[in-house]
Every structure is written in C-alpha cells, then in structure tokens.
Amino acid sequence: MLFNSAEFIFGFLPVTVLVFFCLARWSHAAAAGWLAFASLFFYGWWNWAYVPLLVASAAFNYVCGVQLARLVRENLTRAAGTLFALSITANLLLLGYYKYANFFVGSWGSFTGNPSDIGPIILPLGISFFTFTQIAFLADVHRGYAREYNPIHYGLFVTYFPHLIAGPILHHKEMMPQFQEARTYRLNVEDVAIGLTIFFVGLFKKTVIADGVAPYASPLFLHPGTPDLLSAWGGALAYTFQLYFDFSGYSDMAIGLSRVLGVKLPLNFDSPYKAVNIIEFWRRWHMTLSRFLRDYLYVPLGGNRKGPTRRYLNLFVTMLLGGLWHGAGWTFVVWGALHGLYLIVNHGWRALRGRLGHDLNRTTPHGRALARLITFVTVVAGWVFFRAASLGDALAILRGMAGFNGVSLPAALGTHLGPWRAALEHLGVAFHLGGGARFVFQYLWIVALLPLVILAPNTQEILGRFQPALNFQVAQVSKRLAWRLTPGWGALVATVTVCGLLALSRVSEFLYYQF
C-alpha cells in the first residue's frame, strides 16, 4: 500500500486513526496493539508472505535485547559481547541474503569467469530500514543506553507504518518513550491539523512535482546512447529534482501521518540542495541514515580519534558501505565511493584553511553562492551513478555532461532564433529534428524548480513554531510564510490537497522503496 493511493488516504488512514483513538479511551495498551496490527496490515498489503519475516525479525531482536540487557546489568561482559555479536550477525545475514546474495555471487562469477546466480530473490520492502533500526537498538542495549522493554511498544517501534517502508531510521530513545506518554493517546485537533497539512504538502510534492518531472529524466537513463551537453544535463537535472521532491514528499508524508497520531518522527530531510559543502549536504540529506552511519559505523571504526589518515579512511569506508546500503550494484558502490572522496576533499580543505589561519566561520554572500554551486554540481554528477543502470551508462552520460558529444538543439527551436541560429551553428551547435516540445518543457521544469529548492523555505520551516519533527531547529521565516490556523492558509492547503489528490490517477512508488 502506498501513501499516495486512494485506498490508503480514504480507507486505511481514517479507519486506523479512528479505531486508535477510540481504543485509547479504554486502554492505551490496546490502542498501541491496534496500531502495531494496522502497521502489519499496511505492510502485508504489498505481500503477506513477508509479514512473518518482519514479525520474526522483531521477536528475535526483542528477545536478544532483553537477554542482552540482563547480561549487561549483571556485568557478564563476555557473555553480553558474544550475544551482541551473534544477534548483529544474524541481522546482517538476513539483510545480506535478501539484498546482496545475487550481487556478490554474480560479481564473484564475473571475476572468476564462471557466471552464476542463486535464482530470483524478492527483496522485502523496508528490510534495510527495519534491520538498521533494530541493530541500533541492540547496540544501545549493549552500551547500557536502552531503558524501556515493553513488548507492545517495541513491536510498534519496529513496525510503525509511517516509517516502515522508506524510513526514517528510528531510534528507540526517541520513539518508545512517546508510546508511553498519555498525551499520545488523546486526540489533539492541532496535531491533526498540522499533520494533515504536512501530509498533503508531501502528497503534492510527490504526485504533482516529482511525478510531473519524472518523464523528463527517465528517457536519458533508460537509453543514454551518446547524449549531447544539453540533453545530458537536462536529464540529470530532471532526475536531481525528481529524487529531491520524491524523497522530500515521502518524508513530509511520514512526519504528517505520525503527527496526526500524536507522535513526532525525527527529521530526515532538510533542504539539502541549500548546502554549501558536502559535509552539510549529508547533515541535510537522509539525516537518520547519516546519523546511523556516524554513530554505529564511523565512530566504532575510530572516527577522527586516530589521526587524519585514519579519519579519511574511516570516512571513505563509511560512505562506501552507505552507498552499498542503497542498492546491490556497482553503480551504488561507485556513488558511495565518490561521496567518500568528496568528504575527504571537504575535510582536507577545511584542515588546510585552518592551518593557514583562515576563519572557517567567516563567509561572504558571493563565497557562499559559489560554494553552493560547486556542491550542487558535484551532487548532480553523483546522482548519475545513483540512477544509471550500469557503470557504462553513467560514464556515457557524464561524457555528455562534460561536452564531449557536442551541443545540439531541436530544429523547431532553431526556426525561432532568427540570425542567432547561424551564429550558434558557427560556434558548433547542431540542430536535430524532433523533440522540441519535450526539450522546452524539460528546461521549464528545471528553471522553475531550481530556485524553489535553493531559496524557498521547506515545510518544516514554514511550520517551525509548532515543532513538526523531533530534531528540528526552529528557523526564522517571514511571518507571511509562517503557517497558521487561518482561512487563508486553509484555502491554500485545500488547493494543494485537491491538486495532489487529482494526480492520484498516476500512482507511482516512491524511489526510496527500492532501498
């Protein structure tokens, strides 16, 4: 079941919310149990065969967590370490089989010259998210940080439907205490209004913007050939904005759905294309994954505690594995490695400036604009590997973006250029038949969306004074743009809602579902 589907919006969601608050007046435990059951139903709508897998994973990790907590309390360090290692290994083996078995077997077969595979394996939806969520739980139990072990709350923590399919990666200390609080089980009109506003803004981002620009990205990546400069950049930028609004839309919808139920999720997306460097980009893009990789991979590897060389190696390994987390393919490995190199260069540059005595906190508007442009271009280049079907396709597109295949414009556009056409031809610009309308609309989308992602406040900033997400820092936006319970804002949200609902006729999956 998709958030952007009629059966979810008009069926599952109202029934789930209504029954939850009705049961909550009688029993908080029953209401939490209902929400866990509804979450399993939501997951099972895709494929009921994988519901036992999700339940078994949650039960296994809960039992391991309870036993691990007992061993930690009794200071049985060796036994606790053994149980922790076995439980983490079991989780990684489960994830590895479903997500990476064919990739590793196929890669080994290609390397040895004996191609082979183990047959088709259907990847369970959300397995990366609920596995990482539980690995973080076990790690914190082992460290002695976990405090709450209510089995109903734990089951809800793992299966909670707003995050289950595509994140965010939840942390037990953020979520399980909320399932204990009495206010969570009381219907709050303000929470419902805020939640539905965020949800329908997210729906608009997905169905109107992301799905609207998608047709101008897909042709390049499906059949790259030898694209010229403008077609390569047009397709790459279209995908850059499609992915942005798709992930931003899902993140808004997840936060909004949870807020209707009185529960705040952690912020997972914070205008990443406004970043002035790659370090900041990863503090804004998929924020809970960045947090997980930092806390449970980068820091245990040694972080920055063992000198600059080891720090850069740790950064590279962390991002390499982060790329592999996104998908079982060499394109994702290269994408992760590329961002690892970006981070090494970024940290190295900051270290050099520090040694030269520069004030790293002192910037100028022109300097920030240039830094933002450089960051954006490097991110777009990385997205080519992220989206391409193969390394060969990615390199073909990058060659086009670098101008190695020349520059070409539709002939229909050339007829409107007058004497400029001859001047362009003299400069080496070619003109081709067909594709004029598609070219114009592709770049109209790009021109419209670029200032929106760079300059406009995001959903969380507009609703900032209502603390829409757990880890959101209140930002200053103009009073005119700050959301309020007023007729004007009601009319605007209603318009956005209607547009989002009218676009449901072309339902499509969220891009992060595949991860």
Coordinates of C-alpha atoms in Angstrom, one line a residue:
M1 CA 0.0 0.0 0.0
L2 CA 1.3 3.4 -1.0
F3 CA 0.8 6.7 0.9
N4 CA -0.1 8.2 -2.5
S5 CA -3.0 5.8 -3.2
A6 CA -6.8 6.2 -2.8
E7 CA -7.1 3.0 -0.6
F8 CA -4.6 4.5 1.9
I9 CA -5.9 8.0 2.0
F10 CA -9.6 7.2 2.0
G11 CA -9.6 3.7 3.6
F12 CA -6.6 2.7 5.7
L13 CA -5.7 6.0 7.3
P14 CA -9.1 7.2 8.6
V15 CA -10.0 3.7 9.9
T16 CA -6.6 3.3 11.6
V17 CA -6.8 6.8 13.3
L18 CA -10.4 6.4 14.3
V19 CA -10.0 3.0 15.9
F20 CA -6.7 4.1 17.6
F21 CA -8.3 7.0 19.4
C22 CA -11.5 5.1 20.3
L23 CA -9.5 2.2 21.8
A24 CA -7.2 4.7 23.6
R25 CA -10.1 5.9 25.7
W26 CA -10.4 2.4 27.1
S27 CA -6.8 1.1 27.1
H28 CA -3.5 2.6 25.9
A29 CA -2.1 -0.9 25.5
A30 CA -5.0 -1.9 23.3
A31 CA -4.5 1.2 21.2
A32 CA -0.8 0.6 20.8
G33 CA -1.5 -3.1 19.9
W34 CA -4.1 -2.0 17.3
L35 CA -1.5 0.4 15.8
A36 CA 1.0 -2.4 15.5
F37 CA -1.6 -4.7 14.0
A38 CA -2.6 -2.0 11.5
S39 CA 1.1 -1.5 10.6
L40 CA 1.4 -5.2 9.8
F41 CA -1.7 -5.0 7.7
F42 CA -0.2 -2.0 5.9
Y43 CA 3.0 -4.0 5.2
G44 CA 1.1 -7.1 4.3
W45 CA -0.9 -5.2 1.6
W46 CA 2.3 -5.4 -0.5
N47 CA 2.9 -9.1 0.1
W48 CA 1.5 -11.1 3.0
A49 CA 4.2 -13.8 2.7
Y50 CA 6.8 -11.4 4.2
V51 CA 4.8 -10.4 7.3
P52 CA 6.1 -13.5 9.2
L53 CA 9.6 -12.3 8.3
L54 CA 9.0 -8.9 9.8
V55 CA 7.4 -10.4 12.9
A56 CA 10.1 -13.0 13.4
S57 CA 12.8 -10.3 13.0
A58 CA 11.1 -8.1 15.6
A59 CA 10.6 -11.0 18.0
F60 CA 14.1 -12.3 17.6
N61 CA 15.7 -8.9 18.3
Y62 CA 13.4 -8.2 21.2
V63 CA 14.3 -11.4 22.9
C64 CA 18.0 -10.8 22.2
G65 CA 17.6 -7.2 23.5
V66 CA 16.0 -8.3 26.8
Q67 CA 18.6 -11.0 27.4
L68 CA 21.4 -8.7 26.5
A69 CA 20.1 -6.1 28.9
R70 CA 20.1 -8.7 31.7
L71 CA 23.7 -9.7 30.9
V72 CA 24.8 -6.0 30.9
R73 CA 23.1 -5.4 34.3
E74 CA 24.9 -8.4 35.8
N75 CA 28.2 -7.3 34.4
L76 CA 28.6 -10.5 32.4
T77 CA 30.7 -8.7 29.8
R78 CA 32.0 -11.7 27.8
A79 CA 28.5 -13.3 27.5
A80 CA 27.0 -9.9 26.6
G81 CA 29.6 -9.4 23.9
T82 CA 29.0 -12.9 22.4
L83 CA 25.2 -12.4 22.4
F84 CA 25.6 -9.0 20.8
A85 CA 27.9 -10.3 18.1
L86 CA 25.6 -13.2 17.3
S87 CA 22.5 -11.1 17.1
I88 CA 24.1 -8.4 14.9
T89 CA 25.5 -11.2 12.7
A90 CA 22.0 -12.7 12.3
N91 CA 20.5 -9.4 11.3
L92 CA 23.3 -8.8 8.8
L93 CA 22.9 -12.3 7.3
L94 CA 19.2 -11.7 6.9
L95 CA 19.8 -8.4 5.1
G96 CA 22.7 -9.8 3.2
Y97 CA 20.8 -12.8 1.8
Y98 CA 17.8 -10.8 0.6
K99 CA 19.6 -7.8 -0.7
Y100 CA 23.1 -8.8 -1.6
A101 CA 23.3 -12.5 -2.3
N102 CA 22.8 -12.4 -6.0
F103 CA 25.1 -9.3 -6.3
F104 CA 28.0 -11.0 -4.5
V105 CA 27.5 -14.3 -6.3
G106 CA 27.2 -12.6 -9.7
S107 CA 30.2 -10.4 -9.0
W108 CA 32.3 -13.4 -8.0
G109 CA 31.2 -15.3 -11.1
S110 CA 32.2 -12.4 -13.3
F111 CA 35.5 -12.2 -11.6
T112 CA 36.3 -15.9 -12.0
G113 CA 34.8 -16.2 -15.5
N114 CA 32.0 -18.6 -14.3
P115 CA 28.8 -16.6 -14.3
S116 CA 26.2 -17.9 -11.9
D117 CA 23.3 -16.8 -9.6
I118 CA 21.1 -18.3 -7.0
G119 CA 17.8 -17.6 -8.7
P120 CA 15.4 -14.6 -8.2
I121 CA 15.1 -13.3 -4.7
I122 CA 12.3 -10.8 -4.0
L123 CA 13.6 -8.0 -1.8
P124 CA 11.2 -7.5 1.2
L125 CA 10.0 -3.9 1.4
G126 CA 11.7 -1.8 4.0
I127 CA 14.1 -4.6 5.1
S128 CA 17.1 -2.1 5.3
F129 CA 15.1 0.3 7.5
F130 CA 13.7 -2.2 10.0
T131 CA 17.0 -4.1 10.2
F132 CA 19.1 -0.9 10.8
T133 CA 16.5 0.3 13.3
Q134 CA 16.9 -2.9 15.3
I135 CA 20.7 -3.0 15.0
A136 CA 20.8 0.4 16.6
F137 CA 18.5 -0.8 19.4
L138 CA 20.8 -3.8 20.1
A139 CA 23.9 -1.6 20.0
D140 CA 22.4 0.8 22.6
V141 CA 21.3 -2.1 24.8
H142 CA 24.8 -3.4 24.8
R143 CA 26.1 0.1 25.7
G144 CA 23.6 0.3 28.6
Y145 CA 21.6 3.1 27.0
A146 CA 18.2 1.4 26.5
R147 CA 15.7 1.7 29.3
E148 CA 12.3 0.5 28.0
Y149 CA 11.4 -3.0 27.0
N150 CA 7.6 -3.1 26.8
P151 CA 7.0 -5.8 24.1
I152 CA 3.9 -4.0 22.6
H153 CA 5.8 -0.7 22.4
Y154 CA 8.8 -2.5 20.9
G155 CA 6.7 -4.2 18.3
L156 CA 5.1 -0.8 17.4
F157 CA 8.5 0.8 17.3
V158 CA 9.7 -1.6 14.7
T159 CA 6.5 -1.9 12.6
Y160 CA 5.2 1.7 12.9
F161 CA 3.7 2.2 9.4
P162 CA 4.7 5.8 8.8
H163 CA 8.4 4.9 8.7
L164 CA 8.2 1.2 7.8
I165 CA 8.7 1.3 4.1
A166 CA 11.2 4.1 3.4
G167 CA 12.4 5.5 6.7
P168 CA 13.3 7.4 8.7
I169 CA 15.6 5.0 10.6
L170 CA 14.1 5.3 14.1
H171 CA 15.9 5.4 17.4
H172 CA 14.3 3.7 20.4
K173 CA 15.1 6.5 22.8
E174 CA 13.2 8.9 20.6
M175 CA 10.1 6.7 19.9
M176 CA 9.4 4.3 22.7
P177 CA 9.0 7.0 25.4
Q178 CA 6.4 8.6 23.2
F179 CA 4.4 5.4 23.2
Q180 CA 4.3 5.6 27.0
E181 CA 3.0 9.1 27.3
A182 CA -0.6 9.6 28.0
R183 CA -0.9 12.7 25.7
T184 CA -0.1 10.4 22.7
Y185 CA -3.4 8.7 23.2
R186 CA -5.5 11.8 23.4
L187 CA -7.0 13.2 20.2
N188 CA -5.5 16.7 19.6
V189 CA -7.1 18.9 17.0
E190 CA -4.0 21.0 16.5
D191 CA -1.9 17.8 15.9
V192 CA -4.4 16.6 13.3
A193 CA -4.4 20.0 11.5
I194 CA -0.6 20.2 11.5
G195 CA -0.2 16.5 10.5
L196 CA -2.7 16.7 7.6
T197 CA -1.1 19.9 6.4
I198 CA 2.3 18.4 6.2
F199 CA 0.9 15.1 4.7
F200 CA -0.9 16.8 1.9
V201 CA 2.0 19.1 1.1
G202 CA 4.1 16.0 0.8
L203 CA 1.5 14.4 -1.4
F204 CA 1.6 17.4 -3.7
K205 CA 5.4 17.2 -3.9
K206 CA 5.2 13.5 -4.8
T207 CA 2.2 13.4 -7.2
V208 CA 2.4 16.8 -8.9
I209 CA 6.1 17.7 -8.8
A210 CA 8.2 14.5 -8.6
D211 CA 5.9 12.5 -10.9
G212 CA 5.5 15.5 -13.1
V213 CA 9.2 16.0 -13.8
A214 CA 10.0 12.2 -13.9
P215 CA 9.2 11.8 -17.7
Y216 CA 11.9 14.3 -18.5
A217 CA 14.5 12.2 -16.6
S218 CA 13.7 8.6 -17.5
P219 CA 14.5 8.7 -21.2
L220 CA 18.1 9.7 -20.6
F221 CA 18.8 6.9 -18.1
L222 CA 16.8 4.2 -20.0
H223 CA 18.6 4.8 -23.3
P224 CA 21.6 7.1 -22.8
G225 CA 23.3 6.5 -26.1
T226 CA 25.7 9.4 -26.7
P227 CA 23.8 12.4 -25.3
D228 CA 24.9 15.9 -26.1
L229 CA 25.6 18.6 -23.5
L230 CA 22.1 19.9 -23.1
S231 CA 20.2 16.6 -23.2
A232 CA 22.6 15.1 -20.7
W233 CA 22.3 18.0 -18.3
G234 CA 18.6 18.2 -18.9
G235 CA 18.0 14.5 -17.9
A236 CA 20.5 14.6 -15.0
L237 CA 18.9 17.8 -13.5
A238 CA 15.4 16.5 -14.1
Y239 CA 16.3 13.3 -12.1
T240 CA 18.0 15.5 -9.4
F241 CA 14.7 17.3 -8.8
Q242 CA 12.6 14.2 -9.2
L243 CA 14.6 12.5 -6.4
Y244 CA 14.5 15.6 -4.3
F245 CA 10.8 16.1 -4.3
D246 CA 10.1 12.3 -4.2
F247 CA 12.1 11.9 -1.0
S248 CA 11.1 15.2 0.4
G249 CA 7.4 14.3 -0.3
Y250 CA 7.7 10.9 1.4
S251 CA 9.5 12.4 4.4
D252 CA 6.8 15.1 4.8
M253 CA 4.0 12.5 4.5
A254 CA 5.6 10.2 7.1
I255 CA 6.0 13.1 9.6
G256 CA 2.5 14.3 8.9
L257 CA 0.9 10.9 9.3
S258 CA 2.7 10.3 12.6
R259 CA 1.8 13.8 13.9
V260 CA -1.9 13.0 13.3
L261 CA -1.4 10.2 15.8
G262 CA 0.3 12.5 18.3
V263 CA 3.8 11.0 17.6
K264 CA 6.8 13.0 16.3
L265 CA 9.3 11.4 14.0
P266 CA 12.9 12.6 13.6
L267 CA 13.5 15.0 10.7
N268 CA 15.0 13.1 7.7
F269 CA 15.2 15.8 5.0
D270 CA 16.2 19.4 5.4
S271 CA 16.6 21.3 2.0
P272 CA 19.9 19.5 1.2
Y273 CA 20.5 21.5 -2.1
K274 CA 21.0 24.6 0.1
A275 CA 24.2 23.0 1.5
V276 CA 27.4 25.0 0.9
N277 CA 29.6 21.8 1.1
I278 CA 29.3 18.1 1.1
I279 CA 29.6 17.8 4.9
E280 CA 26.5 20.0 5.2
F281 CA 24.7 18.1 2.4
W282 CA 25.0 14.9 4.5
R283 CA 23.6 16.7 7.5
R284 CA 20.6 17.6 5.5
W285 CA 20.0 14.5 3.2
H286 CA 18.7 11.3 4.7
M287 CA 19.6 12.6 8.1
T288 CA 18.8 9.5 10.1
L289 CA 20.9 7.3 7.8
S290 CA 23.8 9.8 8.2
R291 CA 23.3 9.6 12.0
F292 CA 23.3 5.8 11.9
L293 CA 26.4 5.6 9.8
R294 CA 28.2 8.1 12.1
D295 CA 27.2 6.5 15.4
Y296 CA 27.3 2.8 14.5
L297 CA 30.0 2.6 11.8
Y298 CA 32.2 5.7 11.6
V299 CA 32.7 6.2 15.4
P300 CA 33.3 2.5 16.1
L301 CA 35.9 2.4 13.3
G302 CA 37.8 5.1 15.2
G303 CA 36.2 8.3 13.9
N304 CA 38.6 11.2 14.0
R305 CA 40.4 9.9 17.1
K306 CA 43.4 8.2 15.4
G307 CA 44.8 10.9 13.2
P308 CA 43.9 12.4 9.9
T309 CA 44.9 9.5 7.7
R310 CA 42.7 7.0 9.6
R311 CA 39.9 9.6 9.8
Y312 CA 39.9 9.9 6.0
L313 CA 40.0 6.1 5.6
N314 CA 37.1 5.8 8.1
L315 CA 35.1 8.4 6.1
F316 CA 35.7 6.6 2.8
V317 CA 34.8 3.1 4.2
T318 CA 31.6 4.6 5.9
M319 CA 30.4 6.2 2.7
L320 CA 31.3 3.1 0.6
L321 CA 29.1 1.0 2.8
G322 CA 26.5 3.7 2.8
G323 CA 26.4 3.5 -1.0
L324 CA 26.1 -0.3 -0.9
W325 CA 23.2 0.1 1.6
H326 CA 21.3 1.9 -1.0
G327 CA 21.5 -0.9 -3.5
A328 CA 23.3 -4.1 -4.6
G329 CA 25.1 -2.8 -7.6
W330 CA 28.4 -1.4 -8.7
T331 CA 26.8 2.0 -9.5
F332 CA 25.9 2.4 -5.9
V333 CA 29.3 1.3 -4.8
V334 CA 30.9 4.0 -7.0
W335 CA 28.3 6.6 -5.8
G336 CA 29.3 5.9 -2.2
A337 CA 33.0 5.9 -3.0
L338 CA 32.5 9.2 -4.8
H339 CA 30.8 10.8 -1.8
G340 CA 33.6 9.4 0.4
L341 CA 36.1 11.2 -1.8
Y342 CA 34.0 14.3 -1.7
L343 CA 34.0 14.3 2.1
I344 CA 37.8 13.6 2.3
V345 CA 38.4 16.7 0.0
N346 CA 36.0 18.8 2.0
H347 CA 37.6 17.9 5.4
G348 CA 41.1 18.2 3.9
W349 CA 40.3 21.7 2.5
R350 CA 38.9 22.8 5.9
A351 CA 42.0 21.5 7.6
L352 CA 44.3 23.3 5.2
R353 CA 42.4 26.6 5.7
G354 CA 42.6 26.2 9.4
R355 CA 46.4 25.7 9.2
L356 CA 46.6 28.9 7.1
G357 CA 44.8 30.8 9.8
H358 CA 41.5 31.3 8.0
D359 CA 38.4 31.9 9.9
L360 CA 36.2 29.0 8.8
N361 CA 33.0 30.7 10.2
R362 CA 33.6 33.9 8.1
T363 CA 31.9 33.9 4.7
T364 CA 30.6 36.3 2.1
P365 CA 27.5 36.1 0.0
H366 CA 29.5 35.5 -3.2
G367 CA 31.6 32.8 -1.5
R368 CA 28.5 31.0 -0.2
A369 CA 26.9 31.2 -3.6
L370 CA 30.0 29.7 -5.3
A371 CA 30.3 27.0 -2.7
R372 CA 26.6 26.1 -3.1
L373 CA 27.0 25.9 -6.9
I374 CA 30.1 23.7 -6.6
T375 CA 28.3 21.4 -4.1
F376 CA 25.2 21.2 -6.2
V377 CA 27.1 20.3 -9.4
T378 CA 29.1 17.5 -7.6
V379 CA 25.9 16.1 -6.1
V380 CA 24.3 16.1 -9.6
A381 CA 27.3 14.2 -11.0
G382 CA 27.0 11.7 -8.2
W383 CA 23.2 11.2 -8.9
V384 CA 24.1 10.0 -12.4
F385 CA 25.8 6.8 -10.9
F386 CA 22.9 6.5 -8.4
R387 CA 20.3 6.4 -11.2
A388 CA 22.1 4.8 -14.1
A389 CA 21.5 1.1 -14.9
S390 CA 25.2 0.4 -15.4
L391 CA 28.6 2.0 -15.0
G392 CA 28.8 2.2 -18.8
D393 CA 25.6 4.2 -19.0
A394 CA 26.7 6.5 -16.2
L395 CA 30.0 7.2 -17.9
A396 CA 28.3 7.9 -21.2
I397 CA 26.0 10.4 -19.5
L398 CA 28.9 12.1 -17.8
R399 CA 30.8 12.4 -21.1
G400 CA 27.8 14.2 -22.5
M401 CA 27.6 16.5 -19.5
A402 CA 31.3 17.3 -20.0
G403 CA 30.6 18.4 -23.6
F404 CA 32.5 15.6 -25.3
N405 CA 29.4 14.8 -27.5
G406 CA 28.9 18.4 -28.6
V407 CA 25.8 20.6 -28.2
S408 CA 22.5 20.1 -30.0
L409 CA 19.2 22.0 -30.1
P410 CA 15.8 21.0 -31.6
A411 CA 15.4 22.3 -35.2
A412 CA 11.9 23.5 -34.3
L413 CA 13.5 25.8 -31.7
G414 CA 16.1 27.0 -34.3
T415 CA 13.4 28.4 -36.5
H416 CA 12.6 30.9 -33.8
L417 CA 16.1 32.1 -33.3
G418 CA 16.5 34.1 -36.4
P419 CA 20.1 35.2 -37.1
W420 CA 21.1 33.7 -33.8
R421 CA 20.9 30.3 -35.4
A422 CA 23.7 30.9 -37.8
A423 CA 25.8 32.3 -35.0
L424 CA 25.2 29.2 -32.9
E425 CA 26.0 26.9 -35.9
H426 CA 29.2 28.8 -36.4
L427 CA 30.1 28.0 -32.7
G428 CA 29.5 24.3 -33.4
V429 CA 25.9 23.9 -32.1
A430 CA 24.0 21.3 -34.2
F431 CA 20.2 21.2 -34.7
H432 CA 18.3 18.0 -34.8
L433 CA 14.8 17.0 -35.8
G434 CA 12.1 16.2 -33.3
G435 CA 11.9 16.6 -29.5
G436 CA 11.3 20.4 -29.5
A437 CA 8.3 20.4 -27.1
R438 CA 9.9 17.9 -24.8
F439 CA 13.2 20.0 -24.7
V440 CA 11.3 23.2 -23.8
F441 CA 9.1 21.6 -21.1
Q442 CA 12.2 19.8 -19.6
Y443 CA 14.0 23.1 -19.1
L444 CA 10.9 24.9 -18.0
W445 CA 10.6 22.4 -15.2
I446 CA 14.3 22.8 -14.3
V447 CA 14.1 26.6 -14.3
A448 CA 11.0 26.6 -12.1
L449 CA 12.3 24.0 -9.6
L450 CA 15.9 25.3 -9.2
P451 CA 15.0 28.5 -7.2
L452 CA 12.4 26.5 -5.3
V453 CA 14.9 24.1 -3.8
I454 CA 17.7 26.7 -3.3
L455 CA 15.7 29.7 -2.0
A456 CA 12.3 28.7 -0.7
P457 CA 11.7 27.7 3.0
N458 CA 10.8 24.0 3.4
T459 CA 7.7 22.5 5.0
Q460 CA 9.3 22.1 8.4
E461 CA 10.5 25.8 8.4
I462 CA 7.0 27.0 7.5
L463 CA 5.5 25.1 10.4
G464 CA 8.6 25.6 12.6
R465 CA 6.9 27.2 15.6
F466 CA 4.8 24.0 16.0
Q467 CA 7.9 21.8 16.2
P468 CA 6.9 19.4 13.4
A469 CA 9.8 17.0 13.9
L470 CA 11.9 15.8 16.9
N471 CA 15.3 17.1 15.9
F472 CA 14.2 20.3 14.1
Q473 CA 15.9 23.6 15.0
V474 CA 13.4 26.4 14.7
A475 CA 14.4 28.6 11.7
Q476 CA 13.4 32.2 11.1
V477 CA 10.9 32.6 8.2
S478 CA 8.9 35.7 7.4
K479 CA 5.6 36.0 9.3
R480 CA 3.9 35.9 5.9
L481 CA 5.2 32.5 5.2
A482 CA 4.7 31.1 8.7
W483 CA 1.8 28.6 8.8
R484 CA -1.2 29.5 11.0
L485 CA -4.7 28.2 11.5
T486 CA -6.3 30.9 9.4
P487 CA -8.8 30.9 6.5
G488 CA -6.1 32.0 4.0
W489 CA -3.8 29.2 4.9
G490 CA -6.8 26.8 5.0
A491 CA -7.6 27.8 1.4
L492 CA -4.0 27.4 0.2
V493 CA -3.7 23.9 1.9
A494 CA -7.0 22.9 0.4
T495 CA -5.8 23.9 -3.1
V496 CA -2.6 21.9 -2.6
T497 CA -4.6 19.0 -1.3
V498 CA -7.0 18.9 -4.3
C499 CA -4.1 19.1 -6.8
G500 CA -2.4 16.3 -5.0
L501 CA -5.5 14.1 -4.9
L502 CA -6.3 14.8 -8.6
A503 CA -2.9 13.5 -9.5
L504 CA -3.5 10.1 -7.8
S505 CA -4.6 8.7 -11.2
R506 CA -0.9 8.1 -12.0
V507 CA 0.1 6.4 -8.8
S508 CA 3.8 5.5 -8.6
E509 CA 6.1 4.1 -6.0
F510 CA 8.5 6.2 -4.0
L511 CA 12.0 6.0 -5.2
Y512 CA 13.4 5.0 -1.8
Y513 CA 11.1 2.0 -1.7
Q514 CA 13.7 0.0 -3.6
F515 CA 16.3 0.5 -0.8

